């Protein structure tokens, strides 16, 4: 199930409940997709959707995804800059 499927359904079935993800791994989603999902769900729900993001940990990123794990703070800053710079 994608990041937005369950939150979208929950938001559509409630009027007051805030919905939040767990921590979405920044290595798993492209910045533009992240922005589009977050904004779409927030717009559809009157800003009742919260997106949690994080840098995960080295074993999952490198062994599980085959990517290079980089310094967490700098990597998160770059990721947030890319998200903020993405078109929506």
PDB file of C-alpha atoms in Angstrom:
ATOM      1  CA  UNK A   1       0.000   0.000   0.000  1.00  0.00           C
ATOM      2  CA  UNK A   2       1.360   3.405  -0.926  1.00  0.00           C
ATOM      3  CA  UNK A   3       2.019   6.227   1.506  1.00  0.00           C
ATOM      4  CA  UNK A   4      -1.310   7.894   0.710  1.00  0.00           C
ATOM      5  CA  UNK A   5      -3.785   5.009   0.326  1.00  0.00           C
ATOM      6  CA  UNK A   6      -4.614   4.271   3.968  1.00  0.00           C
ATOM      7  CA  UNK A   7      -4.326   7.870   5.213  1.00  0.00           C
ATOM      8  CA  UNK A   8      -6.536   8.990   2.318  1.00  0.00           C
ATOM      9  CA  UNK A   9      -9.208   6.464   3.214  1.00  0.00           C
ATOM     10  CA  UNK A  10      -9.047   7.287   6.934  1.00  0.00           C
ATOM     11  CA  UNK A  11      -9.280  11.019   6.238  1.00  0.00           C
ATOM     12  CA  UNK A  12     -12.262  10.488   3.943  1.00  0.00           C
ATOM     13  CA  UNK A  13     -14.094   8.535   6.661  1.00  0.00           C
ATOM     14  CA  UNK A  14     -13.590  11.056   9.468  1.00  0.00           C
ATOM     15  CA  UNK A  15     -14.247  14.734  10.066  1.00  0.00           C
ATOM     16  CA  UNK A  16     -12.075  15.624  13.068  1.00  0.00           C
ATOM     17  CA  UNK A  17      -9.403  12.933  13.366  1.00  0.00           C
ATOM     18  CA  UNK A  18      -5.831  13.946  12.566  1.00  0.00           C
ATOM     19  CA  UNK A  19      -3.860  11.294  10.689  1.00  0.00           C
ATOM     20  CA  UNK A  20      -0.069  10.989  10.765  1.00  0.00           C
ATOM     21  CA  UNK A  21       2.340   8.596   9.131  1.00  0.00           C
ATOM     22  CA  UNK A  22       5.009   6.823  11.073  1.00  0.00           C
ATOM     23  CA  UNK A  23       8.463   7.858   9.975  1.00  0.00           C
ATOM     24  CA  UNK A  24       8.771   7.767   6.197  1.00  0.00           C
ATOM     25  CA  UNK A  25      12.297   6.900   5.116  1.00  0.00           C
ATOM     26  CA  UNK A  26      13.661   9.701   2.886  1.00  0.00           C
ATOM     27  CA  UNK A  27      15.644   7.114   0.929  1.00  0.00           C
ATOM     28  CA  UNK A  28      12.377   5.451  -0.195  1.00  0.00           C
ATOM     29  CA  UNK A  29      10.552   8.386  -1.801  1.00  0.00           C
ATOM     30  CA  UNK A  30      11.474  11.005  -4.347  1.00  0.00           C
ATOM     31  CA  UNK A  31      11.123  14.598  -3.050  1.00  0.00           C
ATOM     32  CA  UNK A  32       8.436  15.614  -5.546  1.00  0.00           C
ATOM     33  CA  UNK A  33       6.328  12.545  -4.788  1.00  0.00           C
ATOM     34  CA  UNK A  34       6.689  13.224  -1.068  1.00  0.00           C
ATOM     35  CA  UNK A  35       5.532  16.820  -1.492  1.00  0.00           C
ATOM     36  CA  UNK A  36       2.602  15.884  -3.721  1.00  0.00           C
ATOM     37  CA  UNK A  37       1.365  13.199  -1.332  1.00  0.00           C
ATOM     38  CA  UNK A  38       1.692  15.412   1.737  1.00  0.00           C
ATOM     39  CA  UNK A  39       0.004  18.431   0.151  1.00  0.00           C
ATOM     40  CA  UNK A  40      -2.760  16.413  -1.511  1.00  0.00           C
ATOM     41  CA  UNK A  41      -3.711  14.669   1.713  1.00  0.00           C
ATOM     42  CA  UNK A  42      -3.511  17.889   3.722  1.00  0.00           C
ATOM     43  CA  UNK A  43      -5.673  19.735   1.183  1.00  0.00           C
ATOM     44  CA  UNK A  44      -8.316  17.016   1.028  1.00  0.00           C
ATOM     45  CA  UNK A  45      -8.604  16.920   4.808  1.00  0.00           C
ATOM     46  CA  UNK A  46      -8.464  20.538   5.940  1.00  0.00           C
ATOM     47  CA  UNK A  47      -4.836  20.104   7.070  1.00  0.00           C
ATOM     48  CA  UNK A  48      -5.521  17.042   9.224  1.00  0.00           C
ATOM     49  CA  UNK A  49      -2.624  15.054   7.696  1.00  0.00           C
ATOM     50  CA  UNK A  50       0.886  15.067   9.163  1.00  0.00           C
ATOM     51  CA  UNK A  51       3.865  13.497   7.435  1.00  0.00           C
ATOM     52  CA  UNK A  52       6.736  12.190   9.540  1.00  0.00           C
ATOM     53  CA  UNK A  53      10.074  11.756   7.781  1.00  0.00           C
ATOM     54  CA  UNK A  54      13.444  10.382   8.846  1.00  0.00           C
ATOM     55  CA  UNK A  55      16.823   9.179   7.594  1.00  0.00           C
ATOM     56  CA  UNK A  56      16.452   5.533   8.669  1.00  0.00           C
ATOM     57  CA  UNK A  57      19.635   3.657   9.529  1.00  0.00           C
ATOM     58  CA  UNK A  58      22.665   2.389   7.658  1.00  0.00           C
ATOM     59  CA  UNK A  59      21.888  -1.362   7.489  1.00  0.00           C
ATOM     60  CA  UNK A  60      18.452  -0.818   5.974  1.00  0.00           C
ATOM     61  CA  UNK A  61      19.595   1.847   3.519  1.00  0.00           C
ATOM     62  CA  UNK A  62      22.719   0.022   2.345  1.00  0.00           C
ATOM     63  CA  UNK A  63      21.734  -3.639   2.592  1.00  0.00           C
ATOM     64  CA  UNK A  64      18.007  -3.326   2.105  1.00  0.00           C
ATOM     65  CA  UNK A  65      17.991  -0.624  -0.573  1.00  0.00           C
ATOM     66  CA  UNK A  66      21.497  -0.855  -2.018  1.00  0.00           C
ATOM     67  CA  UNK A  67      22.078   2.872  -1.509  1.00  0.00           C
ATOM     68  CA  UNK A  68      24.902   4.742   0.175  1.00  0.00           C
ATOM     69  CA  UNK A  69      24.026   5.942   3.665  1.00  0.00           C
ATOM     70  CA  UNK A  70      25.233   9.501   4.166  1.00  0.00           C
ATOM     71  CA  UNK A  71      25.597  11.740   7.250  1.00  0.00           C
ATOM     72  CA  UNK A  72      22.057  12.049   8.657  1.00  0.00           C
ATOM     73  CA  UNK A  73      21.761  15.781   9.365  1.00  0.00           C
ATOM     74  CA  UNK A  74      23.241  16.906   6.034  1.00  0.00           C
ATOM     75  CA  UNK A  75      21.207  14.281   4.169  1.00  0.00           C
ATOM     76  CA  UNK A  76      17.972  15.409   5.817  1.00  0.00           C
ATOM     77  CA  UNK A  77      18.733  19.059   5.027  1.00  0.00           C
ATOM     78  CA  UNK A  78      19.333  18.223   1.354  1.00  0.00           C
ATOM     79  CA  UNK A  79      16.179  16.151   1.233  1.00  0.00           C
ATOM     80  CA  UNK A  80      14.056  18.932   2.753  1.00  0.00           C
ATOM     81  CA  UNK A  81      15.540  21.467   0.326  1.00  0.00           C
ATOM     82  CA  UNK A  82      14.604  19.183  -2.570  1.00  0.00           C
ATOM     83  CA  UNK A  83      11.087  18.712  -1.233  1.00  0.00           C
ATOM     84  CA  UNK A  84      10.619  22.462  -0.771  1.00  0.00           C
ATOM     85  CA  UNK A  85      12.000  23.106  -4.262  1.00  0.00           C
ATOM     86  CA  UNK A  86       9.743  20.584  -5.972  1.00  0.00           C
ATOM     87  CA  UNK A  87       6.893  21.842  -8.147  1.00  0.00           C
ATOM     88  CA  UNK A  88       3.369  21.260  -6.927  1.00  0.00           C
TER      89      UNK A  88
END
